[in-house]
Amino acid sequence: MSLPVLSALAAGPTPSPSPSTTGRVAPTLQDAQESATNAASWVEENWSTWLAIGLRVLLIVVIAAILRVAVRRAITKLIDRMNRTVQAVDGTALGGLLVNAERRRQRSQAIGSVLRSVASFVIMGTAALMILGTFEINLAPLLASAGVAGVAIGFGARNLVTDFLSGVFMILEDQYGVGDTIDAGVASGEVIEVGLRVTKLRGDNGEIWYVRNGEVKRIGNLSQGWATAGVDVTVRASEDLDQVQSVLNEVAEAMSKEEPWNERLWGPIEILGLDSVLLDSMVVRVSAKTMPGKALSVERELRWRIKRAFDQADIRIVGGVAADAEEEPADPSEGVAAPSAHANPTSPQSLAAAPIVPAPSSPGPNK
């Protein structure tokens, strides 16, 4: 045997390769070079596309942010201008008292918040759709799903949408605000909170009414502009009209100069004249323009003063539309009964009604 064969036999059997090393081939330098070449070529082929997409997305985001800031600033300036503007009513100076500073501030904040939220939603939503379109994402299924969902929500929550839209228009048109006394048809009272869906009212007895804005069909605001205080004074038809007018003028002049009535009265107390003339009474109408919500207190104070002044001037106030007939002195004979025939003891009626008296018996012969 040759020497190489003998050395191989002496060394023993050749060990078999392990299973872990048989299936795994170590990457060679040539494989790494090929992978790097492929990656470089892919980047070289697509870098311009990805760069264009990135620049487009960045441009959309920047434009949307700038537009959002510009629109919000424009809305803020518009609301501030509305807040500073005071419109007159009928060319008088009462326009500045229609809405006080606190009311204008609350209204401007509510309007500004709604408009800014709507503007931000529209701008950012449009930007998001444009970014998705830049990545070549098919927006048709998304828009179709959104449309179906919007229709379903619209049918299911139509009352909610109606309340929300009604609340938005109520705030924009300044129909009422916190602190106003309104008559909403379904309820009336003082407004304590104005929301986009519900308005809270406090009634005369302290109860709180929650009125949905979509249910309000008409609104009577008793706190805007001015109010009218009217008092009807009913006196006898025989009273002197000149004296009545003179006493009313004195009451009106004295009340207009005293506090706090001089601030609550926004005009002179006017005597409008005879409102009605009846057979036994006449009604004199007195009217005054007052602060909003102060008409009732002015009417009560005016009635109080008129009654005291009429008592001092000996002018009688009669009640009701038609006065009762004047009282005549009572007839003393009304309480006396009619004369009766039985009162005379010699009258035939009295004799007929007299009892029969038995005759006395005569004495006997033995007595």
Tab-separated table of N, CA and C in Angstrom, residues 193-350:
chain	number	residue	atom	x	y	z
A	193	GLU	N	-78.333	79.636	29.682
A	193	GLU	CA	-77.279	78.999	28.883
A	193	GLU	C	-77.780	78.809	27.456
A	194	VAL	N	-76.924	79.129	26.503
A	194	VAL	CA	-77.245	78.973	25.085
A	194	VAL	C	-76.262	77.979	24.489
A	195	GLY	N	-76.762	76.863	24.006
A	195	GLY	CA	-75.932	75.850	23.365
A	195	GLY	C	-76.331	75.664	21.922
A	196	LEU	N	-75.523	74.892	21.202
A	196	LEU	CA	-75.839	74.630	19.809
A	196	LEU	C	-77.006	73.662	19.658
A	197	ARG	N	-77.324	72.891	20.686
A	197	ARG	CA	-78.421	71.940	20.604
A	197	ARG	C	-79.569	72.284	21.544
A	198	VAL	N	-79.267	72.746	22.753
A	198	VAL	CA	-80.281	72.987	23.778
A	198	VAL	C	-80.083	74.374	24.369
A	199	THR	N	-81.200	75.031	24.671
A	199	THR	CA	-81.202	76.310	25.376
A	199	THR	C	-81.858	76.111	26.738
A	200	LYS	N	-81.207	76.605	27.793
A	200	LYS	CA	-81.722	76.459	29.154
A	200	LYS	C	-82.407	77.753	29.578
A	201	LEU	N	-83.630	77.614	30.084
A	201	LEU	CA	-84.414	78.752	30.559
A	201	LEU	C	-84.785	78.522	32.026
A	202	ARG	N	-84.773	79.600	32.800
A	202	ARG	CA	-85.246	79.543	34.180
A	202	ARG	C	-86.591	80.240	34.250
A	203	GLY	N	-87.623	79.481	34.657
A	203	GLY	CA	-88.974	80.012	34.691
A	203	GLY	C	-89.211	80.949	35.853
A	204	ASP	N	-90.437	81.446	35.925
A	204	ASP	CA	-90.793	82.404	36.975
A	204	ASP	C	-90.766	81.772	38.358
A	205	ASN	N	-91.036	80.473	38.447
A	205	ASN	CA	-91.048	79.783	39.736
A	205	ASN	C	-89.726	79.108	40.066
A	206	GLY	N	-88.684	79.394	39.290
A	206	GLY	CA	-87.375	78.821	39.555
A	206	GLY	C	-87.072	77.542	38.812
A	207	GLU	N	-88.031	76.991	38.064
A	207	GLU	CA	-87.775	75.754	37.341
A	207	GLU	C	-86.877	76.030	36.128
A	208	ILE	N	-86.170	74.996	35.698
A	208	ILE	CA	-85.266	75.094	34.553
A	208	ILE	C	-85.871	74.315	33.390
A	209	TRP	N	-86.022	74.981	32.259
A	209	TRP	CA	-86.553	74.366	31.049
A	209	TRP	C	-85.401	74.099	30.083
A	210	TYR	N	-85.364	72.886	29.554
A	210	TYR	CA	-84.406	72.509	28.516
A	210	TYR	C	-85.165	72.474	27.182
A	211	VAL	N	-84.907	73.449	26.362
A	211	VAL	CA	-85.641	73.607	25.109
A	211	VAL	C	-84.708	73.265	23.955
A	212	ARG	N	-85.087	72.292	23.139
A	212	ARG	CA	-84.306	71.969	21.947
A	212	ARG	C	-84.459	73.077	20.923
A	213	ASN	N	-83.357	73.475	20.337
A	213	ASN	CA	-83.389	74.599	19.404
A	213	ASN	C	-84.222	74.299	18.169
A	214	GLY	N	-84.296	73.022	17.764
A	214	GLY	CA	-85.093	72.688	16.596
A	214	GLY	C	-86.585	72.764	16.825
A	215	GLU	N	-87.032	72.771	18.080
A	215	GLU	CA	-88.452	72.846	18.386
A	215	GLU	C	-88.962	74.272	18.509
A	216	VAL	N	-88.081	75.239	18.514
A	216	VAL	CA	-88.485	76.635	18.674
A	216	VAL	C	-88.929	77.172	17.314
A	217	LYS	N	-90.186	77.523	17.213
A	217	LYS	CA	-90.741	78.061	15.970
A	217	LYS	C	-90.820	79.587	15.990
A	218	ARG	N	-90.938	80.153	17.171
A	218	ARG	CA	-90.983	81.613	17.301
A	218	ARG	C	-90.335	81.989	18.616
A	219	ILE	N	-89.771	83.178	18.673
A	219	ILE	CA	-89.092	83.669	19.876
A	219	ILE	C	-89.509	85.117	20.095
A	220	GLY	N	-89.977	85.390	21.292
A	220	GLY	CA	-90.259	86.763	21.692
A	220	GLY	C	-89.245	87.201	22.730
A	221	ASN	N	-88.362	88.106	22.351
A	221	ASN	CA	-87.308	88.572	23.255
A	221	ASN	C	-87.805	89.815	23.984
A	222	LEU	N	-87.913	89.694	25.311
A	222	LEU	CA	-88.399	90.805	26.125
A	222	LEU	C	-87.283	91.665	26.692
A	223	SER	N	-86.033	91.379	26.296
A	223	SER	CA	-84.884	92.090	26.865
A	223	SER	C	-84.109	92.894	25.838
A	224	GLN	N	-84.588	92.992	24.644
A	224	GLN	CA	-83.906	93.780	23.620
A	224	GLN	C	-84.716	95.026	23.308
A	225	GLY	N	-84.006	96.084	22.958
A	225	GLY	CA	-84.671	97.334	22.612
A	225	GLY	C	-85.205	98.031	23.842
A	226	TRP	N	-86.496	98.146	23.936
A	226	TRP	CA	-87.128	98.806	25.062
A	226	TRP	C	-88.470	98.143	25.321
A	227	ALA	N	-89.039	98.452	26.484
A	227	ALA	CA	-90.338	97.910	26.879
A	227	ALA	C	-91.309	99.057	27.120
A	228	THR	N	-92.572	98.735	27.153
A	228	THR	CA	-93.615	99.739	27.351
A	228	THR	C	-94.407	99.405	28.606
A	229	ALA	N	-94.496	100.379	29.491
A	229	ALA	CA	-95.299	100.249	30.707
A	229	ALA	C	-96.601	101.009	30.503
A	230	GLY	N	-97.715	100.296	30.611
A	230	GLY	CA	-99.021	100.919	30.412
A	230	GLY	C	-99.912	100.744	31.622
A	231	VAL	N	-100.567	101.820	32.036
A	231	VAL	CA	-101.462	101.799	33.197
A	231	VAL	C	-102.787	102.432	32.780
A	232	ASP	N	-103.877	101.704	33.030
A	232	ASP	CA	-105.222	102.215	32.776
A	232	ASP	C	-105.841	102.668	34.099
A	233	VAL	N	-106.248	103.929	34.142
A	233	VAL	CA	-106.843	104.513	35.345
A	233	VAL	C	-108.328	104.735	35.070
A	234	THR	N	-109.173	104.055	35.830
A	234	THR	CA	-110.623	104.151	35.652
A	234	THR	C	-111.199	105.053	36.741
A	235	VAL	N	-111.828	106.132	36.314
A	235	VAL	CA	-112.420	107.091	37.244
A	235	VAL	C	-113.890	107.269	36.869
A	236	ARG	N	-114.580	107.968	37.751
A	236	ARG	CA	-116.000	108.222	37.494
A	236	ARG	C	-116.174	109.186	36.331
A	237	ALA	N	-117.284	109.055	35.643
A	237	ALA	CA	-117.544	109.925	34.492
A	237	ALA	C	-117.778	111.368	34.906
A	238	SER	N	-118.070	111.574	36.168
A	238	SER	CA	-118.338	112.937	36.640
A	238	SER	C	-117.068	113.673	37.063
A	239	GLU	N	-115.904	113.023	36.998
A	239	GLU	CA	-114.670	113.685	37.419
A	239	GLU	C	-114.244	114.734	36.407
A	240	ASP	N	-113.517	115.728	36.911
A	240	ASP	CA	-112.996	116.800	36.060
A	240	ASP	C	-111.753	116.297	35.337
A	241	LEU	N	-111.794	116.267	34.016
A	241	LEU	CA	-110.665	115.757	33.236
A	241	LEU	C	-109.429	116.633	33.393
A	242	ASP	N	-109.596	117.907	33.489
A	242	ASP	CA	-108.438	118.789	33.661
A	242	ASP	C	-107.746	118.510	34.987
A	243	GLN	N	-108.515	118.277	36.023
A	243	GLN	CA	-107.920	117.962	37.319
A	243	GLN	C	-107.211	116.599	37.272
A	244	VAL	N	-107.844	115.627	36.627
A	244	VAL	CA	-107.210	114.303	36.497
A	244	VAL	C	-105.893	114.416	35.738
A	245	GLN	N	-105.885	115.173	34.651
A	245	GLN	CA	-104.665	115.323	33.870
A	245	GLN	C	-103.587	116.058	34.654
A	246	SER	N	-103.973	117.049	35.421
A	246	SER	CA	-102.998	117.795	36.215
A	246	SER	C	-102.351	116.906	37.281
A	247	VAL	N	-103.157	116.072	37.950
A	247	VAL	CA	-102.604	115.180	38.971
A	247	VAL	C	-101.672	114.149	38.335
A	248	LEU	N	-102.046	113.611	37.185
A	248	LEU	CA	-101.191	112.624	36.504
A	248	LEU	C	-99.881	113.245	36.054
A	249	ASN	N	-99.920	114.486	35.599
A	249	ASN	CA	-98.683	115.161	35.195
A	249	ASN	C	-97.747	115.373	36.392
A	250	GLU	N	-98.312	115.714	37.524
A	250	GLU	CA	-97.480	115.882	38.730
A	250	GLU	C	-96.837	114.556	39.140
A	251	VAL	N	-97.607	113.485	39.070
A	251	VAL	CA	-97.054	112.168	39.410
A	251	VAL	C	-95.943	111.789	38.439
A	252	ALA	N	-96.155	112.009	37.157
A	252	ALA	CA	-95.158	111.645	36.150
A	252	ALA	C	-93.878	112.456	36.319
A	253	GLU	N	-94.014	113.738	36.569
A	253	GLU	CA	-92.832	114.586	36.731
A	253	GLU	C	-92.038	114.208	37.982
A	254	ALA	N	-92.736	113.931	39.079
A	254	ALA	CA	-92.030	113.560	40.306
A	254	ALA	C	-91.334	112.210	40.174
A	255	MET	N	-91.979	111.262	39.511
A	255	MET	CA	-91.384	109.942	39.351
A	255	MET	C	-90.184	109.978	38.416
A	256	SER	N	-90.204	110.812	37.415
A	256	SER	CA	-89.101	110.891	36.455
A	256	SER	C	-87.831	111.478	37.061
A	257	LYS	N	-87.950	112.187	38.180
A	257	LYS	CA	-86.784	112.816	38.781
A	257	LYS	C	-86.181	112.007	39.921
A	258	GLU	N	-86.849	110.960	40.362
A	258	GLU	CA	-86.373	110.176	41.501
A	258	GLU	C	-85.646	108.927	41.032
A	259	GLU	N	-84.671	108.521	41.850
A	259	GLU	CA	-83.941	107.290	41.562
A	259	GLU	C	-84.676	106.116	42.200
A	260	PRO	N	-84.594	104.934	41.625
A	260	PRO	CA	-83.904	104.558	40.379
A	260	PRO	C	-84.771	104.684	39.146
A	261	TRP	N	-85.943	105.351	39.295
A	261	TRP	CA	-86.894	105.393	38.191
A	261	TRP	C	-86.405	106.278	37.058
A	262	ASN	N	-85.557	107.262	37.368
A	262	ASN	CA	-85.043	108.106	36.286
A	262	ASN	C	-84.136	107.326	35.340
A	263	GLU	N	-83.515	106.221	35.811
A	263	GLU	CA	-82.706	105.381	34.932
A	263	GLU	C	-83.541	104.332	34.216
A	264	ARG	N	-84.587	103.858	34.847
A	264	ARG	CA	-85.429	102.843	34.217
A	264	ARG	C	-86.379	103.420	33.192
A	265	LEU	N	-86.675	104.700	33.327
A	265	LEU	CA	-87.540	105.357	32.347
A	265	LEU	C	-86.680	105.892	31.202
A	266	TRP	N	-86.951	105.431	29.991
A	266	TRP	CA	-86.202	105.884	28.815
A	266	TRP	C	-86.946	106.953	28.031
A	267	GLY	N	-87.983	107.468	28.597
A	267	GLY	CA	-88.747	108.520	27.952
A	267	GLY	C	-89.722	109.105	28.949
A	268	PRO	N	-90.336	110.210	28.627
A	268	PRO	CA	-91.302	110.823	29.549
A	268	PRO	C	-92.559	109.965	29.671
A	269	ILE	N	-93.186	110.051	30.840
A	269	ILE	CA	-94.463	109.372	31.057
A	269	ILE	C	-95.547	110.178	30.356
A	270	GLU	N	-96.207	109.557	29.406
A	270	GLU	CA	-97.177	110.249	28.565
A	270	GLU	C	-98.602	109.871	28.973
A	271	ILE	N	-99.464	110.876	28.951
A	271	ILE	CA	-100.904	110.659	29.171
A	271	ILE	C	-101.542	110.614	27.789
A	272	LEU	N	-101.895	109.418	27.368
A	272	LEU	CA	-102.391	109.233	26.007
A	272	LEU	C	-103.819	109.716	25.823
A	273	GLY	N	-104.552	109.920	26.917
A	273	GLY	CA	-105.920	110.406	26.812
A	273	GLY	C	-106.908	109.343	27.236
A	274	LEU	N	-108.161	109.557	26.830
A	274	LEU	CA	-109.239	108.651	27.205
A	274	LEU	C	-109.191	107.406	26.328
A	275	ASP	N	-109.088	106.265	26.980
A	275	ASP	CA	-109.087	105.011	26.241
A	275	ASP	C	-110.503	104.525	25.982
A	276	SER	N	-111.409	104.807	26.892
A	276	SER	CA	-112.814	104.448	26.704
A	276	SER	C	-113.663	105.325	27.615
A	277	VAL	N	-114.884	105.580	27.153
A	277	VAL	CA	-115.844	106.381	27.929
A	277	VAL	C	-117.136	105.597	28.019
A	278	LEU	N	-117.575	105.328	29.250
A	278	LEU	CA	-118.823	104.616	29.475
A	278	LEU	C	-119.831	105.543	30.138
A	279	LEU	N	-120.988	104.982	30.429
A	279	LEU	CA	-122.056	105.807	30.997
A	279	LEU	C	-121.681	106.326	32.371
A	280	ASP	N	-121.011	105.485	33.175
A	280	ASP	CA	-120.716	105.866	34.541
A	280	ASP	C	-119.231	105.832	34.872
A	281	SER	N	-118.356	105.679	33.864
A	281	SER	CA	-116.911	105.663	34.112
A	281	SER	C	-116.175	106.012	32.835
A	282	MET	N	-114.907	106.320	33.010
A	282	MET	CA	-114.011	106.580	31.872
A	282	MET	C	-112.605	106.099	32.230
A	283	VAL	N	-111.857	105.677	31.216
A	283	VAL	CA	-110.537	105.091	31.398
A	283	VAL	C	-109.503	106.012	30.762
A	284	VAL	N	-108.524	106.424	31.573
A	284	VAL	CA	-107.423	107.273	31.107
A	284	VAL	C	-106.186	106.387	30.961
A	285	ARG	N	-105.554	106.437	29.796
A	285	ARG	CA	-104.395	105.603	29.493
A	285	ARG	C	-103.112	106.378	29.737
A	286	VAL	N	-102.196	105.759	30.539
A	286	VAL	CA	-100.886	106.341	30.832
A	286	VAL	C	-99.830	105.355	30.353
A	287	SER	N	-98.823	105.847	29.632
A	287	SER	CA	-97.809	104.966	29.049
A	287	SER	C	-96.428	105.582	29.224
A	288	ALA	N	-95.404	104.672	29.267
A	288	ALA	CA	-94.009	105.119	29.402
A	288	ALA	C	-93.095	104.089	28.770
A	289	LYS	N	-91.999	104.555	28.163
A	289	LYS	CA	-90.986	103.685	27.578
A	289	LYS	C	-89.908	103.423	28.635
A	290	THR	N	-89.632	102.141	28.882
A	290	THR	CA	-88.738	101.762	29.967
A	290	THR	C	-87.594	100.896	29.461
A	291	MET	N	-86.684	100.592	30.377
A	291	MET	CA	-85.621	99.637	30.094
A	291	MET	C	-86.221	98.259	29.836
A	292	PRO	N	-85.522	97.431	29.069
A	292	PRO	CA	-86.038	96.071	28.847
A	292	PRO	C	-86.146	95.303	30.154
A	293	GLY	N	-87.290	94.668	30.344
A	293	GLY	CA	-87.511	93.872	31.531
A	293	GLY	C	-87.926	94.648	32.769
A	294	LYS	N	-88.073	95.969	32.677
A	294	LYS	CA	-88.426	96.796	33.836
A	294	LYS	C	-89.825	97.374	33.731
A	295	ALA	N	-90.589	96.936	32.762
A	295	ALA	CA	-91.919	97.509	32.573
A	295	ALA	C	-92.849	97.160	33.734
A	296	LEU	N	-92.765	95.946	34.236
A	296	LEU	CA	-93.674	95.531	35.309
A	296	LEU	C	-93.426	96.322	36.592
A	297	SER	N	-92.166	96.519	36.946
A	297	SER	CA	-91.865	97.282	38.161
A	297	SER	C	-92.280	98.744	38.005
A	298	VAL	N	-92.115	99.309	36.823
A	298	VAL	CA	-92.540	100.695	36.590
A	298	VAL	C	-94.065	100.810	36.685
A	299	GLU	N	-94.785	99.847	36.149
A	299	GLU	CA	-96.247	99.883	36.232
A	299	GLU	C	-96.722	99.828	37.684
A	300	ARG	N	-96.106	98.977	38.483
A	300	ARG	CA	-96.524	98.867	39.886
A	300	ARG	C	-96.269	100.167	40.642
A	301	GLU	N	-95.089	100.744	40.431
A	301	GLU	CA	-94.775	102.000	41.109
A	301	GLU	C	-95.685	103.123	40.629
A	302	LEU	N	-96.020	103.132	39.344
A	302	LEU	CA	-96.884	104.183	38.812
A	302	LEU	C	-98.293	104.057	39.382
A	303	ARG	N	-98.809	102.859	39.499
A	303	ARG	CA	-100.139	102.675	40.100
A	303	ARG	C	-100.141	103.129	41.559
A	304	TRP	N	-99.067	102.791	42.274
A	304	TRP	CA	-98.979	103.182	43.687
A	304	TRP	C	-99.038	104.711	43.820
A	305	ARG	N	-98.266	105.409	43.021
A	305	ARG	CA	-98.218	106.876	43.112
A	305	ARG	C	-99.534	107.510	42.657
A	306	ILE	N	-100.142	106.958	41.624
A	306	ILE	CA	-101.405	107.522	41.135
A	306	ILE	C	-102.504	107.365	42.178
A	307	LYS	N	-102.547	106.222	42.825
A	307	LYS	CA	-103.579	105.999	43.850
A	307	LYS	C	-103.408	106.972	45.019
A	308	ARG	N	-102.186	107.183	45.487
A	308	ARG	CA	-101.962	108.115	46.586
A	308	ARG	C	-102.294	109.545	46.174
A	309	ALA	N	-101.910	109.918	44.945
A	309	ALA	CA	-102.194	111.288	44.497
A	309	ALA	C	-103.689	111.516	44.314
A	310	PHE	N	-104.416	110.528	43.813
A	310	PHE	CA	-105.854	110.676	43.640
A	310	PHE	C	-106.577	110.749	44.982
A	311	ASP	N	-106.080	109.999	45.964
A	311	ASP	CA	-106.700	110.085	47.287
A	311	ASP	C	-106.530	111.474	47.884
A	312	GLN	N	-105.359	112.073	47.690
A	312	GLN	CA	-105.149	113.422	48.205
A	312	GLN	C	-105.978	114.454	47.460
A	313	ALA	N	-106.195	114.232	46.156
A	313	ALA	CA	-106.985	115.176	45.356
A	313	ALA	C	-108.474	114.866	45.391
A	314	ASP	N	-108.886	113.860	46.187
A	314	ASP	CA	-110.292	113.476	46.312
A	314	ASP	C	-110.875	113.069	44.949
A	315	ILE	N	-110.073	112.300	44.198
A	315	ILE	CA	-110.537	111.742	42.926
A	315	ILE	C	-110.745	110.256	43.146
A	316	ARG	N	-111.958	109.816	42.891
A	316	ARG	CA	-112.303	108.438	43.190
A	316	ARG	C	-111.957	107.533	42.006
A	317	ILE	N	-111.283	106.437	42.320
A	317	ILE	CA	-110.977	105.415	41.311
A	317	ILE	C	-111.991	104.303	41.468
A	318	VAL	N	-112.641	103.956	40.380
A	318	VAL	CA	-113.635	102.899	40.407
A	318	VAL	C	-113.047	101.665	39.755
A	319	GLY	N	-113.566	100.505	40.092
A	319	GLY	CA	-113.010	99.255	39.586
A	319	GLY	C	-113.822	98.705	38.450
A	320	GLY	N	-113.131	97.885	37.628
A	320	GLY	CA	-113.806	97.235	36.516
A	320	GLY	C	-113.961	98.157	35.341
A	321	VAL	N	-114.393	97.572	34.240
A	321	VAL	CA	-114.610	98.359	33.029
A	321	VAL	C	-115.817	99.262	33.192
A	322	ALA	N	-116.876	98.710	33.760
A	322	ALA	CA	-118.071	99.502	34.022
A	322	ALA	C	-118.189	99.700	35.522
A	323	ALA	N	-118.256	100.944	35.930
A	323	ALA	CA	-118.307	101.246	37.365
A	323	ALA	C	-119.670	100.893	37.926
A	324	ASP	N	-119.689	100.526	39.193
A	324	ASP	CA	-120.957	100.250	39.872
A	324	ASP	C	-121.726	101.556	40.075
A	325	ALA	N	-122.999	101.421	40.176
A	325	ALA	CA	-123.832	102.607	40.390
A	325	ALA	C	-123.496	103.233	41.730
A	326	GLU	N	-123.613	104.542	41.773
A	326	GLU	CA	-123.294	105.243	43.004
A	326	GLU	C	-124.248	104.816	44.116
A	327	GLU	N	-123.698	104.640	45.262
A	327	GLU	CA	-124.508	104.218	46.403
A	327	GLU	C	-125.375	105.385	46.873
A	328	GLU	N	-126.694	105.133	47.077
A	328	GLU	CA	-127.630	106.133	47.572
A	328	GLU	C	-127.886	105.886	49.057
A	329	PRO	N	-128.223	106.950	49.779
A	329	PRO	CA	-128.490	106.745	51.208
A	329	PRO	C	-129.639	105.768	51.431
A	330	ALA	N	-129.481	104.908	52.388
A	330	ALA	CA	-130.483	103.875	52.655
A	330	ALA	C	-131.780	104.500	53.168
A	331	ASP	N	-132.912	103.931	52.742
A	331	ASP	CA	-134.227	104.391	53.163
A	331	ASP	C	-134.545	103.772	54.525
A	332	PRO	N	-134.839	104.600	55.552
A	332	PRO	CA	-135.127	104.016	56.875
A	332	PRO	C	-136.338	103.106	56.875
A	333	SER	N	-137.276	103.336	55.944
A	333	SER	CA	-138.505	102.533	55.936
A	333	SER	C	-138.295	101.154	55.313
A	334	GLU	N	-137.082	100.931	54.681
A	334	GLU	CA	-136.869	99.639	54.049
A	334	GLU	C	-136.805	98.518	55.078
A	335	GLY	N	-136.342	98.831	56.298
A	335	GLY	CA	-136.249	97.800	57.323
A	335	GLY	C	-137.529	97.588	58.110
A	336	VAL	N	-138.576	98.379	57.815
A	336	VAL	CA	-139.839	98.260	58.541
A	336	VAL	C	-140.800	97.408	57.725
A	337	ALA	N	-141.491	96.463	58.396
A	337	ALA	CA	-142.434	95.595	57.694
A	337	ALA	C	-143.699	96.369	57.324
A	338	ALA	N	-144.393	95.867	56.349
A	338	ALA	CA	-145.648	96.504	55.905
A	338	ALA	C	-146.696	96.417	57.010
A	339	PRO	N	-147.589	97.458	57.137
A	339	PRO	CA	-148.626	97.414	58.185
A	339	PRO	C	-149.576	96.245	57.986
A	340	SER	N	-149.992	95.619	59.076
A	340	SER	CA	-150.880	94.471	59.023
A	340	SER	C	-152.228	94.830	59.668
A	341	ALA	N	-153.283	94.176	59.158
A	341	ALA	CA	-154.634	94.417	59.720
A	341	ALA	C	-154.764	93.847	61.108
A	342	HIS	N	-153.964	92.867	61.451
A	342	HIS	CA	-154.042	92.273	62.778
A	342	HIS	C	-153.429	93.181	63.844
A	343	ALA	N	-152.710	94.242	63.399
A	343	ALA	CA	-152.126	95.144	64.393
A	343	ALA	C	-153.185	95.995	65.092
A	344	ASN	N	-154.341	96.228	64.422
A	344	ASN	CA	-155.428	97.009	65.019
A	344	ASN	C	-156.368	96.055	65.744
A	345	PRO	N	-156.517	96.150	67.063
A	345	PRO	CA	-157.378	95.191	67.785
A	345	PRO	C	-158.863	95.354	67.493
A	346	THR	N	-159.269	96.490	66.923
A	346	THR	CA	-160.690	96.704	66.630
A	346	THR	C	-161.061	96.338	65.215
A	347	SER	N	-160.053	95.903	64.404
A	347	SER	CA	-160.335	95.556	63.008
A	347	SER	C	-161.063	94.230	62.955
A	348	PRO	N	-161.929	94.027	61.954
A	348	PRO	CA	-162.651	92.732	61.853
A	348	PRO	C	-161.718	91.537	61.806
A	349	GLN	N	-160.561	91.659	61.165
A	349	GLN	CA	-159.633	90.545	61.094
A	349	GLN	C	-159.090	90.214	62.476
A	350	SER	N	-158.792	91.242	63.260
A	350	SER	CA	-158.265	91.010	64.595
A	350	SER	C	-159.330	90.397	65.505
